[in-house]
Amino acid sequence: MKYLDEYRAPEAITASLDRIRRKCSRRWVVMDVCGGQTHSLLKHGLEPALEESLELLHGPGCPVCVTPAAVLDAATSLSLERRVTLSSFGDMLRVPGRSGSLLQARARGGDVRTVYSPLDAVDWAVRHPEREVVFLAVGFETTAPATALAILQAQRSAVRNFSVLAHHVRVEPAMRQIAADPAGRVQGFLAAGHVCTVTGYEEYHAFARETGLPVVVTGFEPLDLLQGLETCVELLESGRSEVVNAYARCARPEGNPHAKRLLDAVFRVADVPWRGLGVIPSGGLKIHSSLAKLDACERFGLTASDVEETSGECRSGEVLTGRLKPPDCPLFGNGCTPDTPRGAPMVSSEGACAAYFRYALSGGRAHV
Ligand code: SF4
């Protein structure tokens, strides 16, 4: 298939793997930030193929995984209110909060619906004026513009029965938190190419300068990832803490100005809690007070205590910061599986635990 096959060409992958192995004078520790990259590295067998040359850690870039349980609890409780329809993307429905998942709430009578776009939720609100339609919006700067668009659309069309329970997060502050961890071992980052497509990557120059860690903007197909890893190895071997774009077919330094304008129009940068990581300064986006009527927190009186972080037997915080590999969690495959998830990283299509369960357990062979 055009635009896919050329990034999965077996000969090119084999040659790239060889080059990376040759270039490594030691076993470097590199973190891929995005869950999509994690899945691709494992699905295509790249991580085991490079095991002796690189230690790959997997970062917090799984939006479902970093949404605090208390946000899910707020969504669950809203879904059980009379007149409320709670809508979100499919992955979110299976993630366990403290009072069960949204799917379980639906089984208890909650009106919970899957949508494929925030605009579908606005449309549902227009067609069901007797309902209060709430869209549970999570994700990084990649999904936030679509949420912003839905909010502006609802405002323009004077849709009065639509609101958003938003927990959008920002990647760069989370990378800073990981880089500042005194026990951290990350020596270089693969930044999430799709996030940079929206935000650009100019802010990473200050990050690389201040942390001393190189950053390579990287895509998701096998050859994208190998190009990112090879570039990162070159930077590490030559001691350069610089930013390099290895995803130039999509990401530009300035990002997507239209998407950024949408974000600015609807959101402000705020300190927000991440599941397993605590409150990250400037780590998220909150809806501007001028749009309070479209903010479910304001509309339904949800307070700060409604979104406190929780802890439990799931060790997702350690997994999301690269301190623990999923197979080293005592519950991995031993009570926690995709069918019986004990934590979000085992649920989400971008979760590291699900990636290891799906691919690493079956050998993680390179699909070359
Ligand atoms: S294996 Fe399950 S319990 Fe352990 S960290 Fe992953 S999701 Fe949490």
Short mmCIF file of C-alpha atoms and ligand atoms in Angstrom, two decimals:
data_model
loop_
_atom_site.label_atom_id
_atom_site.label_comp_id
_atom_site.label_asym_id
_atom_site.label_seq_id
_atom_site.Cartn_x
_atom_site.Cartn_y
_atom_site.Cartn_z
CA MET A 1 0.00 0.00 0.00
CA LYS A 2 1.44 3.35 -1.05
CA TYR A 3 2.71 5.53 1.82
CA LEU A 4 2.92 2.46 4.07
CA ASP A 5 4.92 -0.19 2.26
CA GLU A 6 7.88 2.09 1.63
CA TYR A 7 8.16 2.69 5.38
CA ARG A 8 8.08 -1.07 6.06
CA ALA A 9 10.49 -2.26 3.38
CA PRO A 10 12.33 -5.30 4.82
CA GLU A 11 15.72 -4.62 3.17
CA ALA A 12 15.75 -1.01 4.33
CA ILE A 13 14.79 -2.08 7.87
CA THR A 14 17.55 -4.67 8.01
CA ALA A 15 20.10 -2.14 6.73
CA SER A 16 18.94 0.45 9.25
CA LEU A 17 19.10 -2.01 12.15
CA ASP A 18 22.67 -2.88 11.13
CA ARG A 19 23.69 0.77 10.94
CA ILE A 20 22.30 1.50 14.41
CA ARG A 21 24.09 -1.50 15.90
CA ARG A 22 27.36 -0.41 14.30
CA LYS A 23 27.01 3.18 15.50
CA CYS A 24 26.42 2.30 19.17
CA SER A 25 29.67 2.32 21.14
CA ARG A 26 27.65 1.51 24.27
CA ARG A 27 24.06 0.59 25.18
CA TRP A 28 22.21 3.92 25.20
CA VAL A 29 18.90 4.46 27.01
CA VAL A 30 16.31 6.13 24.78
CA MET A 31 12.67 6.89 25.60
CA ASP A 32 9.93 6.99 22.99
CA VAL A 33 7.34 9.41 24.27
CA CYS A 34 4.22 8.21 22.48
CA GLY A 35 2.26 5.01 23.00
CA GLY A 36 1.81 4.68 19.23
CA GLN A 37 5.59 4.51 18.89
CA THR A 38 5.77 1.92 21.69
CA HIS A 39 3.25 -0.32 19.93
CA SER A 40 5.01 0.02 16.60
CA LEU A 41 8.44 -0.77 18.11
CA LEU A 42 7.04 -3.95 19.65
CA LYS A 43 4.64 -4.93 16.89
CA HIS A 44 7.39 -4.82 14.27
CA GLY A 45 9.94 -6.48 16.52
CA LEU A 46 12.32 -3.51 16.50
CA GLU A 47 12.85 -3.39 20.26
CA PRO A 48 14.07 -7.01 20.57
CA ALA A 49 16.11 -6.60 17.37
CA LEU A 50 18.02 -3.72 18.98
CA GLU A 51 18.09 -5.09 22.50
CA GLU A 52 21.89 -5.39 22.72
CA SER A 53 22.53 -1.89 21.37
CA LEU A 54 19.72 0.18 22.91
CA GLU A 55 17.58 0.07 26.01
CA LEU A 56 14.20 1.43 24.98
CA LEU A 57 12.00 2.94 27.67
CA HIS A 58 8.41 3.88 26.96
CA GLY A 59 7.07 7.20 28.10
CA PRO A 60 3.78 8.72 29.21
CA GLY A 61 2.29 9.34 25.76
CA CYS A 62 -0.85 7.28 26.21
CA PRO A 63 -3.70 9.73 26.82
CA VAL A 64 -6.07 7.12 28.16
CA CYS A 65 -3.40 5.93 30.62
CA VAL A 66 -2.65 9.35 32.11
CA THR A 67 -6.26 10.38 32.68
CA PRO A 68 -6.78 10.33 36.46
CA ALA A 69 -9.22 7.80 37.88
CA ALA A 70 -11.12 10.67 39.47
CA VAL A 71 -11.88 12.19 36.05
CA LEU A 72 -13.34 8.84 35.02
CA ASP A 73 -15.28 8.72 38.29
CA ALA A 74 -16.74 12.15 37.53
CA ALA A 75 -17.71 10.93 34.04
CA THR A 76 -19.22 7.75 35.45
CA SER A 77 -21.26 9.60 38.00
CA LEU A 78 -22.48 12.10 35.38
CA SER A 79 -23.53 9.24 33.09
CA LEU A 80 -25.79 7.90 35.83
CA GLU A 81 -27.57 11.22 36.25
CA ARG A 82 -31.05 11.46 34.78
CA ARG A 83 -31.07 13.41 31.50
CA VAL A 84 -27.28 13.16 30.97
CA THR A 85 -25.75 11.40 27.96
CA LEU A 86 -22.02 10.80 28.39
CA SER A 87 -20.04 10.36 25.18
CA SER A 88 -16.40 9.60 24.51
CA PHE A 89 -14.02 7.55 22.37
CA GLY A 90 -14.19 3.75 22.62
CA ASP A 91 -10.95 3.24 24.58
CA MET A 92 -12.12 5.48 27.40
CA LEU A 93 -15.17 3.35 28.08
CA ARG A 94 -13.13 0.36 29.29
CA VAL A 95 -10.68 2.16 31.56
CA PRO A 96 -11.35 1.38 35.22
CA GLY A 97 -11.92 4.30 37.58
CA ARG A 98 -12.47 3.90 41.31
CA SER A 99 -16.15 3.23 40.75
CA GLY A 100 -15.76 0.99 37.71
CA SER A 101 -15.58 1.83 34.03
CA LEU A 102 -18.01 3.74 31.85
CA LEU A 103 -19.00 0.44 30.24
CA GLN A 104 -19.96 -0.85 33.68
CA ALA A 105 -21.88 2.39 34.27
CA ARG A 106 -23.76 1.71 31.04
CA ALA A 107 -24.62 -1.77 32.33
CA ARG A 108 -26.01 -0.07 35.46
CA GLY A 109 -28.29 2.09 33.34
CA GLY A 110 -26.04 5.02 32.48
CA ASP A 111 -26.47 6.59 29.06
CA VAL A 112 -22.95 6.14 27.69
CA ARG A 113 -22.24 6.42 23.98
CA THR A 114 -19.18 5.93 21.78
CA VAL A 115 -18.43 8.69 19.29
CA TYR A 116 -15.76 8.95 16.62
CA SER A 117 -15.40 12.72 16.83
CA PRO A 118 -16.30 15.44 19.35
CA LEU A 119 -18.47 16.95 16.60
CA ASP A 120 -20.59 13.76 16.68
CA ALA A 121 -21.37 14.60 20.31
CA VAL A 122 -22.41 18.16 19.33
CA ASP A 123 -24.61 16.67 16.62
CA TRP A 124 -26.17 14.29 19.17
CA ALA A 125 -26.93 17.24 21.43
CA VAL A 126 -28.63 19.09 18.55
CA ARG A 127 -30.79 16.06 17.76
CA HIS A 128 -31.64 15.39 21.43
CA PRO A 129 -32.40 18.75 23.03
CA GLU A 130 -34.07 17.01 25.98
CA ARG A 131 -30.68 15.51 27.01
CA GLU A 132 -27.59 17.10 28.58
CA VAL A 133 -24.81 15.78 26.34
CA VAL A 134 -21.33 15.68 27.90
CA PHE A 135 -18.25 14.79 25.87
CA LEU A 136 -15.37 13.32 27.88
CA ALA A 137 -12.32 14.78 26.12
CA VAL A 138 -8.85 13.42 26.83
CA GLY A 139 -5.59 13.40 24.96
CA PHE A 140 -2.56 15.42 24.02
CA GLU A 141 -2.22 18.40 21.72
CA THR A 142 -3.15 16.03 18.90
CA THR A 143 -6.79 15.59 19.93
CA ALA A 144 -7.28 18.91 21.72
CA PRO A 145 -7.84 20.94 18.49
CA ALA A 146 -10.83 18.71 17.60
CA THR A 147 -12.26 19.30 21.10
CA ALA A 148 -11.70 23.03 20.66
CA LEU A 149 -13.49 22.92 17.32
CA ALA A 150 -16.50 21.17 18.88
CA ILE A 151 -16.69 23.74 21.68
CA LEU A 152 -16.55 26.63 19.21
CA GLN A 153 -19.11 24.92 16.97
CA ALA A 154 -21.50 24.48 19.92
CA GLN A 155 -20.97 28.11 20.91
CA ARG A 156 -21.56 29.41 17.37
CA SER A 157 -24.69 27.30 16.94
CA ALA A 158 -25.97 28.20 20.43
CA VAL A 159 -26.23 24.53 21.42
CA ARG A 160 -27.25 24.88 25.05
CA ASN A 161 -27.27 21.21 26.09
CA PHE A 162 -23.65 20.37 25.24
CA SER A 163 -20.57 20.55 27.46
CA VAL A 164 -17.10 19.03 27.67
CA LEU A 165 -15.43 17.26 30.59
CA ALA A 166 -11.91 18.01 29.42
CA HIS A 167 -8.64 16.51 30.54
CA HIS A 168 -6.21 17.47 27.82
CA VAL A 169 -2.52 17.22 28.64
CA ARG A 170 0.72 18.65 27.23
CA VAL A 171 3.69 16.45 26.39
CA GLU A 172 6.70 18.70 26.91
CA PRO A 173 6.12 19.38 30.65
CA ALA A 174 5.82 15.62 31.26
CA MET A 175 9.14 15.08 29.46
CA ARG A 176 10.65 17.73 31.73
CA GLN A 177 9.37 15.89 34.80
CA ILE A 178 10.91 12.63 33.58
CA ALA A 179 14.20 14.37 32.69
CA ALA A 180 14.36 15.96 36.17
CA ASP A 181 13.90 12.64 38.01
CA PRO A 182 17.15 12.13 39.98
CA ALA A 183 16.75 8.37 39.51
CA GLY A 184 15.93 8.76 35.83
CA ARG A 185 18.08 6.97 33.25
CA VAL A 186 16.81 8.49 29.99
CA GLN A 187 19.65 9.74 27.78
CA GLY A 188 17.66 10.79 24.73
CA PHE A 189 14.04 11.25 23.67
CA LEU A 190 12.05 10.38 20.57
CA ALA A 191 9.44 13.15 20.59
CA ALA A 192 5.93 12.32 19.35
CA GLY A 193 5.76 13.25 15.67
CA HIS A 194 2.00 13.79 15.60
CA VAL A 195 2.10 16.16 18.58
CA CYS A 196 4.85 18.13 16.85
CA THR A 197 2.72 18.26 13.70
CA VAL A 198 0.30 20.39 15.75
CA THR A 199 2.59 22.24 18.16
CA GLY A 200 5.79 22.38 16.16
CA TYR A 201 9.03 21.62 17.96
CA GLU A 202 10.55 25.00 18.70
CA GLU A 203 9.97 24.60 22.45
CA TYR A 204 12.19 21.51 22.45
CA HIS A 205 15.29 23.61 21.77
CA ALA A 206 15.08 25.09 25.27
CA PHE A 207 14.27 21.62 26.64
CA ALA A 208 17.37 20.06 25.05
CA ARG A 209 19.56 22.97 26.14
CA GLU A 210 18.35 22.94 29.74
CA THR A 211 18.24 19.15 30.25
CA GLY A 212 21.28 18.24 28.17
CA LEU A 213 19.23 15.51 26.44
CA PRO A 214 18.84 15.22 22.67
CA VAL A 215 15.35 15.15 21.17
CA VAL A 216 14.48 13.63 17.80
CA VAL A 217 11.02 14.30 16.36
CA THR A 218 9.97 10.85 15.20
CA GLY A 219 7.10 9.20 13.35
CA PHE A 220 5.43 5.85 13.76
CA GLU A 221 6.20 3.49 10.90
CA PRO A 222 9.17 1.12 11.30
CA LEU A 223 11.52 3.16 9.12
CA ASP A 224 10.38 6.40 10.80
CA LEU A 225 11.27 4.92 14.18
CA LEU A 226 14.59 3.55 12.99
CA GLN A 227 15.48 6.90 11.44
CA GLY A 228 14.63 8.56 14.77
CA LEU A 229 16.69 6.05 16.74
CA GLU A 230 19.64 6.27 14.36
CA THR A 231 19.61 10.08 14.59
CA CYS A 232 19.37 9.92 18.37
CA VAL A 233 22.32 7.50 18.52
CA GLU A 234 24.37 9.85 16.31
CA LEU A 235 23.59 12.77 18.65
CA LEU A 236 24.43 10.71 21.73
CA GLU A 237 27.66 9.36 20.26
CA SER A 238 28.81 12.88 19.38
CA GLY A 239 27.65 14.38 22.71
CA ARG A 240 25.19 16.82 21.12
CA SER A 241 22.04 17.71 23.04
CA GLU A 242 20.20 19.07 20.03
CA VAL A 243 16.77 18.83 18.44
CA VAL A 244 16.51 17.10 15.05
CA ASN A 245 13.39 16.54 12.99
CA ALA A 246 13.30 12.99 11.60
CA TYR A 247 9.62 13.32 10.62
CA ALA A 248 9.92 16.15 8.14
CA ARG A 249 7.16 14.83 5.92
CA CYS A 250 4.64 15.86 8.61
CA ALA A 251 6.21 18.03 11.33
CA ARG A 252 7.40 21.59 10.81
CA PRO A 253 9.17 23.83 13.32
CA GLU A 254 6.14 26.09 13.71
CA GLY A 255 3.56 23.28 13.73
CA ASN A 256 0.03 23.86 12.46
CA PRO A 257 -0.88 27.54 12.99
CA HIS A 258 -4.62 26.94 12.46
CA ALA A 259 -4.75 24.16 15.08
CA LYS A 260 -2.73 26.30 17.49
CA ARG A 261 -5.15 29.19 17.04
CA LEU A 262 -8.03 26.86 17.91
CA LEU A 263 -6.22 25.75 21.06
CA ASP A 264 -5.53 29.35 22.11
CA ALA A 265 -9.16 30.32 21.51
CA VAL A 266 -10.54 27.63 23.82
CA PHE A 267 -7.88 26.57 26.31
CA ARG A 268 -5.39 28.05 28.73
CA VAL A 269 -2.28 26.26 30.00
CA ALA A 270 -2.76 24.94 33.55
CA ASP A 271 -1.25 22.66 36.19
CA VAL A 272 -3.17 19.38 35.94
CA PRO A 273 -2.93 15.92 37.53
CA TRP A 274 -1.70 13.00 35.47
CA ARG A 275 -2.60 9.49 36.53
CA GLY A 276 0.41 7.98 38.27
CA LEU A 277 2.56 11.11 37.82
CA GLY A 278 0.86 13.63 40.10
CA VAL A 279 0.21 17.27 39.24
CA ILE A 280 2.51 18.45 36.44
CA PRO A 281 3.12 22.22 36.28
CA SER A 282 1.77 23.57 32.97
CA GLY A 283 1.01 19.94 32.16
CA GLY A 284 -2.44 20.46 30.69
CA LEU A 285 -5.11 22.62 29.16
CA LYS A 286 -8.23 23.98 30.82
CA ILE A 287 -11.21 25.62 29.12
CA HIS A 288 -11.18 29.44 29.28
CA SER A 289 -13.59 30.88 31.86
CA SER A 290 -15.30 32.82 29.05
CA LEU A 291 -16.54 29.42 27.79
CA ALA A 292 -17.64 28.20 31.24
CA LYS A 293 -21.11 27.23 30.03
CA LEU A 294 -19.49 24.65 27.77
CA ASP A 295 -17.22 23.33 30.54
CA ALA A 296 -18.84 20.34 32.28
CA CYS A 297 -16.78 21.03 35.44
CA GLU A 298 -18.46 24.45 35.74
CA ARG A 299 -21.85 23.32 34.51
CA PHE A 300 -22.16 20.40 36.94
CA GLY A 301 -20.19 21.94 39.81
CA LEU A 302 -17.30 19.46 39.77
CA THR A 303 -14.62 20.77 42.12
CA ALA A 304 -10.86 20.29 42.28
CA SER A 305 -11.28 17.47 44.79
CA ASP A 306 -13.28 15.61 42.16
CA VAL A 307 -10.13 15.15 40.15
CA GLU A 308 -7.62 14.12 42.80
CA GLU A 309 -5.02 11.51 41.93
CA THR A 310 -5.35 8.03 43.36
CA SER A 311 -2.94 5.20 43.92
CA GLY A 312 -3.56 1.48 43.91
CA GLU A 313 -1.95 -1.80 43.09
CA CYS A 314 -1.54 -0.79 39.44
CA ARG A 315 2.02 0.52 38.94
CA SER A 316 1.18 2.61 35.89
CA GLY A 317 3.08 5.63 37.26
CA GLU A 318 6.33 3.67 37.15
CA VAL A 319 5.50 2.21 33.74
CA LEU A 320 4.65 5.63 32.28
CA THR A 321 7.93 7.14 33.43
CA GLY A 322 10.08 4.25 32.26
CA ARG A 323 11.03 3.15 35.78
CA LEU A 324 9.31 -0.21 35.38
CA LYS A 325 8.97 -2.41 32.31
CA PRO A 326 5.43 -3.83 32.09
CA PRO A 327 6.53 -7.50 32.38
CA ASP A 328 8.17 -6.59 35.72
CA CYS A 329 4.82 -5.59 37.25
CA PRO A 330 3.72 -8.51 39.46
CA LEU A 331 0.21 -8.31 38.00
CA PHE A 332 1.30 -8.40 34.35
CA GLY A 333 -0.41 -11.42 32.78
CA ASN A 334 -1.13 -12.57 36.31
CA GLY A 335 -4.49 -10.99 37.01
CA CYS A 336 -3.97 -8.06 34.64
CA THR A 337 -4.63 -8.83 30.98
CA PRO A 338 -6.43 -6.94 28.19
CA ASP A 339 -9.58 -8.92 29.11
CA THR A 340 -9.21 -8.23 32.83
CA PRO A 341 -7.30 -4.92 32.99
CA ARG A 342 -6.22 -3.65 36.41
CA GLY A 343 -4.93 -0.41 34.99
CA ALA A 344 -5.25 1.85 31.99
CA PRO A 345 -1.94 0.85 30.32
CA MET A 346 -3.42 -2.62 29.80
CA VAL A 347 -6.64 -1.22 28.30
CA SER A 348 -5.59 1.40 25.86
CA SER A 349 -4.60 0.71 22.28
CA GLU A 350 -1.59 2.92 23.10
CA GLY A 351 -0.81 1.45 26.54
CA ALA A 352 2.67 0.00 27.10
CA CYS A 353 1.35 -2.94 29.13
CA ALA A 354 -1.05 -3.91 26.33
CA ALA A 355 1.79 -3.60 23.79
CA TYR A 356 4.04 -5.96 25.76
CA PHE A 357 1.15 -8.36 26.34
CA ARG A 358 0.23 -8.45 22.65
CA TYR A 359 3.62 -8.51 21.04
CA ALA A 360 6.49 -9.18 23.44
CA LEU A 361 4.87 -12.28 24.94
CA SER A 362 4.56 -13.79 21.49
CA GLY A 363 8.23 -13.33 20.81
CA GLY A 364 8.20 -9.81 19.40
CA ARG A 365 9.82 -10.93 16.18
CA ALA A 366 10.75 -8.34 13.59
CA HIS A 367 8.16 -8.29 10.82
CA VAL A 368 10.81 -8.01 8.14
S1 SF4 B 1 0.44 -4.74 34.18
FE1 SF4 B 1 -1.60 -4.00 34.76
S2 SF4 B 1 -1.44 -3.55 36.96
FE2 SF4 B 1 0.66 -3.65 36.14
S3 SF4 B 1 1.18 -1.55 35.59
FE3 SF4 B 1 0.33 -2.53 33.75
S4 SF4 B 1 -1.85 -2.00 33.79
FE4 SF4 B 1 -1.06 -1.62 35.86
#
